[in-house]
Each structure stands twice: as C-alpha cells, then as structure tokens.
XYZ file of C-alpha atoms in Angstrom:
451
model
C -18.335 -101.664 0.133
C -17.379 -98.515 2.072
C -14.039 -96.877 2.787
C -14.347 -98.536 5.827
C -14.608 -101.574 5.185
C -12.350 -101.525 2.283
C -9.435 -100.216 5.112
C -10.158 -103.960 6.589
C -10.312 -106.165 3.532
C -7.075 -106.471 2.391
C -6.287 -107.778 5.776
C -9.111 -109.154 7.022
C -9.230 -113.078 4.821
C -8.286 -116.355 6.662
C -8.721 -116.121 10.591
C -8.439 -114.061 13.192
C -5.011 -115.080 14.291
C -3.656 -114.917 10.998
C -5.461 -111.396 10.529
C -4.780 -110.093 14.256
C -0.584 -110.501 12.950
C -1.793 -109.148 9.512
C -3.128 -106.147 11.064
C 0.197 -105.485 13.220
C 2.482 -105.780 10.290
C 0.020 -103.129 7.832
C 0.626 -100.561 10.684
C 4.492 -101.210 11.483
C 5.335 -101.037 7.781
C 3.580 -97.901 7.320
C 4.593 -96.332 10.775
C 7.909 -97.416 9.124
C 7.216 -95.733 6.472
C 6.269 -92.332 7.843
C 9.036 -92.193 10.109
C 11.537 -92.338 7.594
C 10.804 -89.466 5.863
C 12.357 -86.181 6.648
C 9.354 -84.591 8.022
C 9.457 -87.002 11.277
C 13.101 -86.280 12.047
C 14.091 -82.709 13.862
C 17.187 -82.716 11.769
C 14.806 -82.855 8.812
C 17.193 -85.696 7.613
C 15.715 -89.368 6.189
C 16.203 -91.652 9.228
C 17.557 -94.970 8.631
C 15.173 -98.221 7.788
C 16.126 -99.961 10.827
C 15.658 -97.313 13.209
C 12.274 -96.436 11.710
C 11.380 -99.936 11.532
C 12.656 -100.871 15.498
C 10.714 -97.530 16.876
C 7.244 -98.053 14.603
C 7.509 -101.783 16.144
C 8.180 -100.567 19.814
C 5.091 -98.064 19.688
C 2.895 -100.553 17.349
C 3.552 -103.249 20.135
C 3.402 -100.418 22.833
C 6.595 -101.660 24.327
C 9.008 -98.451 25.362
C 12.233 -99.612 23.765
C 13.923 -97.386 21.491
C 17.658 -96.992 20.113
C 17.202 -92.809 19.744
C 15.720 -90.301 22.041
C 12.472 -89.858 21.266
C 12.396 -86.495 22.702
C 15.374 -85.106 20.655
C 15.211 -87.392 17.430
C 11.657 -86.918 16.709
C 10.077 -83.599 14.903
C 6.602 -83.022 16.105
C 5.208 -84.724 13.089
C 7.342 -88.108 14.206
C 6.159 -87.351 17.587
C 2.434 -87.882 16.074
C 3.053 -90.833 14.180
C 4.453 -92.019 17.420
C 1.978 -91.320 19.406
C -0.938 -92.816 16.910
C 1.052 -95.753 16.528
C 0.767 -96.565 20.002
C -3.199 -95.847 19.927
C -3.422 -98.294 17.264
C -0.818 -101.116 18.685
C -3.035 -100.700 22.357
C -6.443 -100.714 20.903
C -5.684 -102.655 17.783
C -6.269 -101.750 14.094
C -9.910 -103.354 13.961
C -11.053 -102.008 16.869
C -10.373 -98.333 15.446
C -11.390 -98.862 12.332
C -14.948 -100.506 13.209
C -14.938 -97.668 15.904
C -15.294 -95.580 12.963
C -18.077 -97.572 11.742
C -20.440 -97.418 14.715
C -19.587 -93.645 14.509
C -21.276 -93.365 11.337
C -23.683 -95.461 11.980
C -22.458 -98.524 9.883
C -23.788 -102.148 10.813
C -20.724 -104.086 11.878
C -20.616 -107.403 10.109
C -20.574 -111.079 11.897
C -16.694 -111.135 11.173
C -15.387 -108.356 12.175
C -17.475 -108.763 15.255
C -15.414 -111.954 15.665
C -12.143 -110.480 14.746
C -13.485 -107.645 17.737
C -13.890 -110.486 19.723
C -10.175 -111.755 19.022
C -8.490 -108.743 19.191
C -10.008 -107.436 23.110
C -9.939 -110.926 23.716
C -13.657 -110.831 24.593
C -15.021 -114.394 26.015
C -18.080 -114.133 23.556
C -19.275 -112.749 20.413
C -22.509 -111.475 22.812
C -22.927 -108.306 23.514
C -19.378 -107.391 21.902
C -20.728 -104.196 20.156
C -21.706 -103.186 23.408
C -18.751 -103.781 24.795
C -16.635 -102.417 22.225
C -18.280 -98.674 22.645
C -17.779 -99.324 26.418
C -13.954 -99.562 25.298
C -14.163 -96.677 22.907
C -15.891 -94.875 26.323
C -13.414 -95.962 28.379
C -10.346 -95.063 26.754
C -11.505 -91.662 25.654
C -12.255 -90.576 29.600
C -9.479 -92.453 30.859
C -7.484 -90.775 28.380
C -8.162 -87.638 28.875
C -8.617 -87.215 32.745
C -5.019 -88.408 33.116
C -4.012 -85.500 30.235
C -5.469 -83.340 32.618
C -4.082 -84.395 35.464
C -0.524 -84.321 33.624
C -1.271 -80.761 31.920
C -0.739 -79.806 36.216
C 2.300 -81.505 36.640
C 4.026 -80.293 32.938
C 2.473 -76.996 32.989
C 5.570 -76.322 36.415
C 8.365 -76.629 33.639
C 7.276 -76.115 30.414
C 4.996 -73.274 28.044
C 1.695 -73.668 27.632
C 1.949 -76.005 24.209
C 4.943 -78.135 25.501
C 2.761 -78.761 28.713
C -0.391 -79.753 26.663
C 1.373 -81.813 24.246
C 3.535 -83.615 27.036
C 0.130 -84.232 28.459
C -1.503 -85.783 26.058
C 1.599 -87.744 24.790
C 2.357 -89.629 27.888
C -1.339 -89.946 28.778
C -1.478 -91.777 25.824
C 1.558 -93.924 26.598
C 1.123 -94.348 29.881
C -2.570 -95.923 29.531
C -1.558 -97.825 26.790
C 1.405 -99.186 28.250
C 3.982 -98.117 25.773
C 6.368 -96.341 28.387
C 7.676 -94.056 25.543
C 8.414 -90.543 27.076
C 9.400 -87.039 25.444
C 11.537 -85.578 28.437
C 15.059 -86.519 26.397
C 18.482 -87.683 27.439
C 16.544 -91.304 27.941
C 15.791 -89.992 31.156
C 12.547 -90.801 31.560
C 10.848 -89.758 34.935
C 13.789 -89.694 37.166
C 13.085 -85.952 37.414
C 9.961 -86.235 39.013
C 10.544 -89.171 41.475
C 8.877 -87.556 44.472
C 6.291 -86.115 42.486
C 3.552 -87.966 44.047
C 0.567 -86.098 40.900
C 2.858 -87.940 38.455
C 3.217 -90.819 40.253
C -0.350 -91.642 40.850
C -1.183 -90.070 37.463
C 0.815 -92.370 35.480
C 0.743 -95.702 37.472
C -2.865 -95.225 37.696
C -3.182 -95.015 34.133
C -0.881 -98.433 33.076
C -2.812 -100.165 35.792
C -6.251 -99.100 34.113
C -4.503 -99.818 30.796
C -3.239 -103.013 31.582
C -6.129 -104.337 33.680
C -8.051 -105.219 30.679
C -11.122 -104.535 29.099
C -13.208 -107.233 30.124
C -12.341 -106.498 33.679
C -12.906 -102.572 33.238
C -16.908 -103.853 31.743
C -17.378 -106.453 34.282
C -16.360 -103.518 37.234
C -18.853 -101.326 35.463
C -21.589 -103.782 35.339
C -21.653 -104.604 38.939
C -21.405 -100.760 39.851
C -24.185 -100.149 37.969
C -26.293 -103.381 39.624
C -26.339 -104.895 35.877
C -24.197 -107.796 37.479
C -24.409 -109.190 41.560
C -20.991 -110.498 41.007
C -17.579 -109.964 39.210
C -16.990 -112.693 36.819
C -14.053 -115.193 37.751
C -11.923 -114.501 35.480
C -12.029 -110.381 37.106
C -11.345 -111.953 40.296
C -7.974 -113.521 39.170
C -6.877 -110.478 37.387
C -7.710 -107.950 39.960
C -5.993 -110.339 42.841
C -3.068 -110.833 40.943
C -2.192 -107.030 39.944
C -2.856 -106.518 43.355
C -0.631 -109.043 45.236
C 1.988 -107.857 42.483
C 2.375 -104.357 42.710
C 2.503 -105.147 46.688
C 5.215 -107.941 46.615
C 6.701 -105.913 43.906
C 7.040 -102.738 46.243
C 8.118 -104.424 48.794
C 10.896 -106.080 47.224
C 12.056 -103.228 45.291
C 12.923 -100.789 48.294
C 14.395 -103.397 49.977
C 16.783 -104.533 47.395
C 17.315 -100.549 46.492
C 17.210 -99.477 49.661
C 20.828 -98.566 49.988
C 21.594 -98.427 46.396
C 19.198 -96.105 43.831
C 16.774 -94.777 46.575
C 19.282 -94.034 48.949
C 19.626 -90.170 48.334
C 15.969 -90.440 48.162
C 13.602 -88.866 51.183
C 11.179 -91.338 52.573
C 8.202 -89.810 50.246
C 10.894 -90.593 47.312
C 11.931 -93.762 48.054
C 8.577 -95.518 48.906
C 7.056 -93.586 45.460
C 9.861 -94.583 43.434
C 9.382 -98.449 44.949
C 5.789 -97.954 43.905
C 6.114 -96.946 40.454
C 8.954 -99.393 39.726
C 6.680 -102.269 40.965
C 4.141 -101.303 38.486
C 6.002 -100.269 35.336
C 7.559 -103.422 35.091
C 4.217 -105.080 33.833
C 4.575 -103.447 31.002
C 5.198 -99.677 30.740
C 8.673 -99.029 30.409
C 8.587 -95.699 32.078
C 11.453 -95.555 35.497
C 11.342 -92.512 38.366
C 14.934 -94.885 39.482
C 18.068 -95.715 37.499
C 17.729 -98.628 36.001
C 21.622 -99.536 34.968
C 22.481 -98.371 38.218
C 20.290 -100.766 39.783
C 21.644 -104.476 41.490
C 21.397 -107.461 39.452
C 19.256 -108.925 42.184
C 17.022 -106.284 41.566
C 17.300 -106.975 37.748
C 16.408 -110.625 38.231
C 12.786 -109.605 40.075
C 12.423 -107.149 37.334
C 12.733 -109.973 34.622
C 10.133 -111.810 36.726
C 7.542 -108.936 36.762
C 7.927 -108.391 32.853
C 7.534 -111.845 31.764
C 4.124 -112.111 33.746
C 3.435 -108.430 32.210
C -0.860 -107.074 32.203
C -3.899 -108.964 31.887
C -5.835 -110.239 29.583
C -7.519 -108.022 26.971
C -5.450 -104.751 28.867
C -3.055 -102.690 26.230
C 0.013 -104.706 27.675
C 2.297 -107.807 27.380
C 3.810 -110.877 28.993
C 2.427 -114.085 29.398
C -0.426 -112.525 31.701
C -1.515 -112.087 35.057
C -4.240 -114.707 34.444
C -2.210 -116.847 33.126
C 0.631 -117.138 35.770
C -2.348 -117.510 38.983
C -3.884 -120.959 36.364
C 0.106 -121.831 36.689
C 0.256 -121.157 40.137
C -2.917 -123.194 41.135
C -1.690 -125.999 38.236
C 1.266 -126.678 40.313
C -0.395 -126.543 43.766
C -2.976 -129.078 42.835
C -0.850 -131.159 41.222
C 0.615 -131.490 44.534
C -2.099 -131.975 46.763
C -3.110 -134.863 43.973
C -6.237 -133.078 43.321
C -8.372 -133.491 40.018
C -9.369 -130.227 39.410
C -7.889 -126.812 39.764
C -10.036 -124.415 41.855
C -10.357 -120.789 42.142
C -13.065 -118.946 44.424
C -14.807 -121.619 44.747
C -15.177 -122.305 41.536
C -13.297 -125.216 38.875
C -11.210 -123.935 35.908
C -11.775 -126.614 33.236
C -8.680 -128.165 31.778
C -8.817 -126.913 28.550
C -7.798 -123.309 29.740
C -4.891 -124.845 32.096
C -3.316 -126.280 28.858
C -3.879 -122.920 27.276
C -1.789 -121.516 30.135
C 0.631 -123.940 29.722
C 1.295 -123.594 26.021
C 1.397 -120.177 25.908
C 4.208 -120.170 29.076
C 6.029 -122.894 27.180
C 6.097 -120.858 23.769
C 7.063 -117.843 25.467
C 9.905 -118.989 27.363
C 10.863 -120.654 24.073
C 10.793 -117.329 22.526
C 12.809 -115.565 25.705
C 15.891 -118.301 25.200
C 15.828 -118.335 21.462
C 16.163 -114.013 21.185
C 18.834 -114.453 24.379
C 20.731 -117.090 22.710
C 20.906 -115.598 19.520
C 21.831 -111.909 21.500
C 24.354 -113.714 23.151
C 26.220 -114.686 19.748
C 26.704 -111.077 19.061
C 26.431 -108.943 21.495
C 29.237 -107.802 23.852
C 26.997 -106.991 27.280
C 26.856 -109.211 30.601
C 24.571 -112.123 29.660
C 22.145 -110.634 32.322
C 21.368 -107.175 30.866
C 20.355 -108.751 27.524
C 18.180 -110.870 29.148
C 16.631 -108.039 30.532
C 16.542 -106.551 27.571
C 14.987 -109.650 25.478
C 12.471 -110.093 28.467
C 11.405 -106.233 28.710
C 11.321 -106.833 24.624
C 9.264 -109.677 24.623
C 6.928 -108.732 27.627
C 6.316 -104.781 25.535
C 7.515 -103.463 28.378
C 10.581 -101.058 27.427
C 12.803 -100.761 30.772
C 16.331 -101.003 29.875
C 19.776 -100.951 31.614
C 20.830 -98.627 28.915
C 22.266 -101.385 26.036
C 19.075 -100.695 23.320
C 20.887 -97.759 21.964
C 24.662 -99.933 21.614
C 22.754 -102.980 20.004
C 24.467 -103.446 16.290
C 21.956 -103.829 13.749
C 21.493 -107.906 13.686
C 20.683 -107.535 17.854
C 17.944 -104.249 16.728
C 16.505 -106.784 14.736
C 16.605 -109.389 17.117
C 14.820 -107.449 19.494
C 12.254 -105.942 17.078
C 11.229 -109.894 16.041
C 11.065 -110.829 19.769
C 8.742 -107.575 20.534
C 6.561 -108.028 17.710
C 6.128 -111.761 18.756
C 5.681 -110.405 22.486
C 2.581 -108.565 20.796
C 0.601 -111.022 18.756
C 2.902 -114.229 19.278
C 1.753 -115.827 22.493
C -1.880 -114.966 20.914
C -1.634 -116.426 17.492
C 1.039 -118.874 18.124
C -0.334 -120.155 21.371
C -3.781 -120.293 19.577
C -2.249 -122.303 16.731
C -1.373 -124.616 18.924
C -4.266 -124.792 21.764
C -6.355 -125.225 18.403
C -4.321 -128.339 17.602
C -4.465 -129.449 21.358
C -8.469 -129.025 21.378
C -9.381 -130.702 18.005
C -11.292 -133.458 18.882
C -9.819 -137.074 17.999
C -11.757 -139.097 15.665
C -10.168 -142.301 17.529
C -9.001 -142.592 20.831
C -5.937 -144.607 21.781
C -5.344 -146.718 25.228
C -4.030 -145.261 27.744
C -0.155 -145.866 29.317
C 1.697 -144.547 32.509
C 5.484 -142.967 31.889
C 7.061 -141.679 34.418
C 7.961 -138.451 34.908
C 9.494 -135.099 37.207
C-alpha cells in the first residue's frame, strides 16, 4: 500500500456517506489542531479550542463565519492553514488525495472511484477519472486567472507580497465559496463597492465555484462538439442561478434603495445589488452593510442562503436543483398531473422524493439550531435565524452577532455548519436509501386525506 493510499484508509471503510462525514471530521480536527498552536496566531499566543475548532469548521465547510478577524487574528502560517482548509472542504479530502495519485501515475481503485463519485456528486462511476482531472483542470485555471485578476485590484493598496497573497487568498475563497476575507475590521469588501474588477472578479468566481462540476464538464463537452446537447440536469442549474441572481438584484436595490445604497452612485448601487444577489448562495463575502440592512431585506437573504449553489459546486444549501424539482412538484401537483416535467423531458419520482427529503431534513435542521439559539442567546429572533441559515447554507453573511455568540451558541453554529456540509448529503442519503429499498411485500392501497 502506498502513502497514498494509506492517507485514505483509515477513513475510507463502510460507505461513502459514512466516509464523505469521516473525511470532514479528519480535516476539522487537525485544522483544529494547527490553529491552536502559537505559530497560527499573530500574537504568537495558543488560541482557544473553540475558536480553533469554530474557524477550521467554517473554512473546512467553506462557509465565511468566524468569531475573530481573520485578517488581524491570524499569523501568516494560520492564514495558510486557512486557506488549505478551504481547498480541502471545496474539493473534498478524496478528491485531493487521489489527485495526487493520478499525478504519480497511481491506478485509482474501484472504491475510491466511487467515493470520487460521491464526493463531486458525479451521476456515474463512467468516465469519473476523466472527469475528476477535468476538475483538477478546472480549478487550477479558474483559480488562478481570478488571482490574477485580483493581484490588479490589491496591487492599488497594498506592497507587492500583501497584493499577491491577498490574491491568491480570496481567489481561493471566493471560487470555493468560503467568503473568508483578509481585509480586517470584519469589513469585508465594503471598501471596494464600486470597484466593478472586484466585483466581476469575485462574483464570477463563486458563480463558477458554485455552479458545479458536472455542469462546468457538461459546458465543456458541448463546446468542444463531444456533446449536441447540455444534459438536463445543466439546464436546471444554469436556469436557476440565472433567474436568481436576477430576481435577487432586483429585489435587493429596491429594498436598499434608500437605506445601504443610498450614498451609493448609480455604478455603486446597481454593483453592490449585484454582488449581494450572488453572495448569498453561498459566499459570505458583502460590498453593503449587512446589520445595517432592513429586516425585509434580511428575510430575502435567508431565502437565497437556504437554496445556496448547485449540485456538485464548492457551496451549500439545499440546492438550486433541488428547489426548481420543488417548484415543478408543487405546480404539477396542482394541475393534477402524473409526472413532473422539465424541458420537455420527465423527472422520475424517485429524485422528487430525494428533493423532498433533503428540504424536509434541512428545514428540520434550520428550526432545531434556531430553537436551541433562541434558549440562549440575547439577539432579535431574526438575526439568529440569519445567522443559523447563513450557518447551515456555508454561506458566512452575518448581521454582526458571530463574534457575541457565548460558547454553547459557537457550538451550536459549528454543528449546524458542519451538518450544512455533509448533512443534507449523508443524512438525506440515509434516508432516500431507506425510501428506495425495494419492498419484499406490497400492502393495499388506502386514501387519507390531506392539505
């Protein structure tokens, strides 16, 4: 067995559920780990379990959320543990590690091509080495295209290193929708609001990010005439980011028209509607104020986070995918039709009851973290369900509580955003595997009523 592999087997027994949370919990401990030592703190003090262990979950799960300034807090060598935690938590641990593998030529074995499979959320095991270097391709280009472009916009206010390092650090971030940031003071990008390089720059990247693999392969195979036409599945998730960040515009300048983009110029306020519509599907990056912001606005906010990225992208929620099969679940239901079509094309029943199970567990896990919040913490019951949603969804916007939470609400929040990560994957799967297992015996049917 090589080093390799050996970095997978301790890990890798049982299934790929039960490995995928596995996997998350190796890295968070040792993230953990790292950041507690004195090296990772500018102070060159230890830093305190809970911390440590609430900002290696929030970069493992890429969500944004942290309770110090990562700018100010971190040394350069936390920065870096940051920073490859939240290359690990958007990729996943497998994927880097068999990465490795095809880099030295190794043969990747039939289960970890199937744990590959799990972890991009691939639709088959064919073709997935294939598609996995087409990820590796991907994120390396992507990556580093939007360092460049960032190196232009840093290189204005900071030295040389600073600029490069910012660069690379939010590139990173931003593409895998972690919405962790370096400026200090928890500012974010309120700096650069009319900054329409970093604008593009960074929503561009979270939308790549977030997109989703398969969707990123399925582009590239009809550009390149491998394919005629995008798969369905592309279709929904390319619709539905699109008629989001729209809507999501839309309804952000109005609702802030006269509040946070008010001092704004018109360049200002329609970028800063822009990159609020997207962040909220999870990268917690904000060019506008969120505390300052109306609770209106906060409510549409929730909305966007709890329906997060798409499938197989670096980010959370319940996914875009996911809420269209809800959408067109309801609307047939209504027109009393039997099957649920998209594109002219039927989506079987066996993926609407995924949709629905993983909806129901997550809004299960959104009133269970706000309920127990809600025991303890002394904030308008609104703001900590933004805070539990923006948890859960690994998105990382905040109205500025995360830093006041006492220690039981830290860990609160750190359960709910390492559920937001693997939860509605392995739970949902636990349970769509108990929906789907075929009956031995089959029972008569009866009419209850319901609605």
């Amino acid at each position: 067995m090589s080093s390799l592999e050996a970095g997978l087997s301790p890990i890798k027994r049982g299934t790929p559920a039960g490995f995928f949370v596995r996997s998350f919990l190796f890295v968070i401990l040792t993230g953990t780990f790292l950041l507690m030592l004195p090296i990772s703190s500018r102070s060159g003090n230890f830093t305190d379990f809970v911390t440590a262990l609430f900002t290696a979950t929030s970069a493992t799960c890429v969500t944004g959320l942290v309770v110090v300034d990562t700018g100010t807090h971190w040394s350069h060598f936390g920065h870096l543990v940051i920073m490859l935690l939240i290359q690990i938590g958007g990729l996943s641990y497998v994927v880097l590690v068999t990465s490795l593998m095809l880099l030295l030529n190794r043969k990747i074995p039939l289960r970890e091509r199937i744990m590959i499979q799990f972890s991009l959320n691939a639709l088959s095991l064919r073709g997935i080495v294939r598609f996995l270097k087409g990820v590796l391709i991907t994120v390396l280009s992507v990556e580093g295209l939007g360092a460049l472009l960032l190196f232009f916009v840093f290189i204005r206010d900071y030295p040389l290193i600073k600029a490069i390092k910012f660069a690379v650090f939010h590139s990173v971030s931003a593409f895998c929708n972690a919405g962790f940031d370096l400026i200090g003071g928890f500012r974010s990008f309120t700096g650069y609001v009319d900054d329409i390089l970093l604008n593009l720059t960074i929503t561009s990247l979270i939308i790549i990010g977030g997109i989703g693999f398969l969707v990123i392969y399925d582009i590239y195979q009809k550009l390149t005439k491998k394919k005629n036409h995008l798969a369905l599945h592309s279709k929904a998730a390319l619709l539905t980011t699109l008629f989001l960040i729209v809507i999501g515009t839309i309804m952000i300048f109005i609702l802030e028209y006269n509040n946070t983009l008010k001092p704004l110029s018109w360049k200002g306020k329609i970028l800063g509607a822009y990159f609020q519509s997207v962040t909220p599907r999870t990268a917690g990056f904000n060019t506008l104020d969120i505390g300052k912001m109306r609770p209106a606005t906060w409510l549409f906010l929730i909305l966007l986070m709890f329906i997060g990225a798409s499938p197989g992208g670096t980010g959370g929620g319940i996914k875009t995918v996911t809420f269209l099969v809800l959408l067109l679940s309801v609307y047939t239901t209504i027109l009393e039709r039997k099957h649920v079509h998209f594109k002219n094309r039927s989506i079987n029943w066996e993926t609407v009851k995924r949709a629905w199970a993983v909806f129901f567990f997550s809004l299960s896990l959104v009133i269970l973290s706000w309920f127990l919040l809600l025991l303890t913490e002394p904030f308008e019951p609104l703001k900590i369900l933004f805070e539990v949603v923006s948890a859960f969804g690994t998105v990382g916007l905040s109205t500025g509580i995360t830093p006041q939470l006492s220690t039981f609400g830290r860990l609160v929040i750190t359960f709910t955003m390492f559920l937001g990560r693997v939860g509605t994957v392995t739970a949902g799967l636990a349970l769509l595997s108990f929906v789907n297992h075929k009956k031995t015996v089959d029972y008569p049917t009866e009419e209850v009523s319901v609605g």
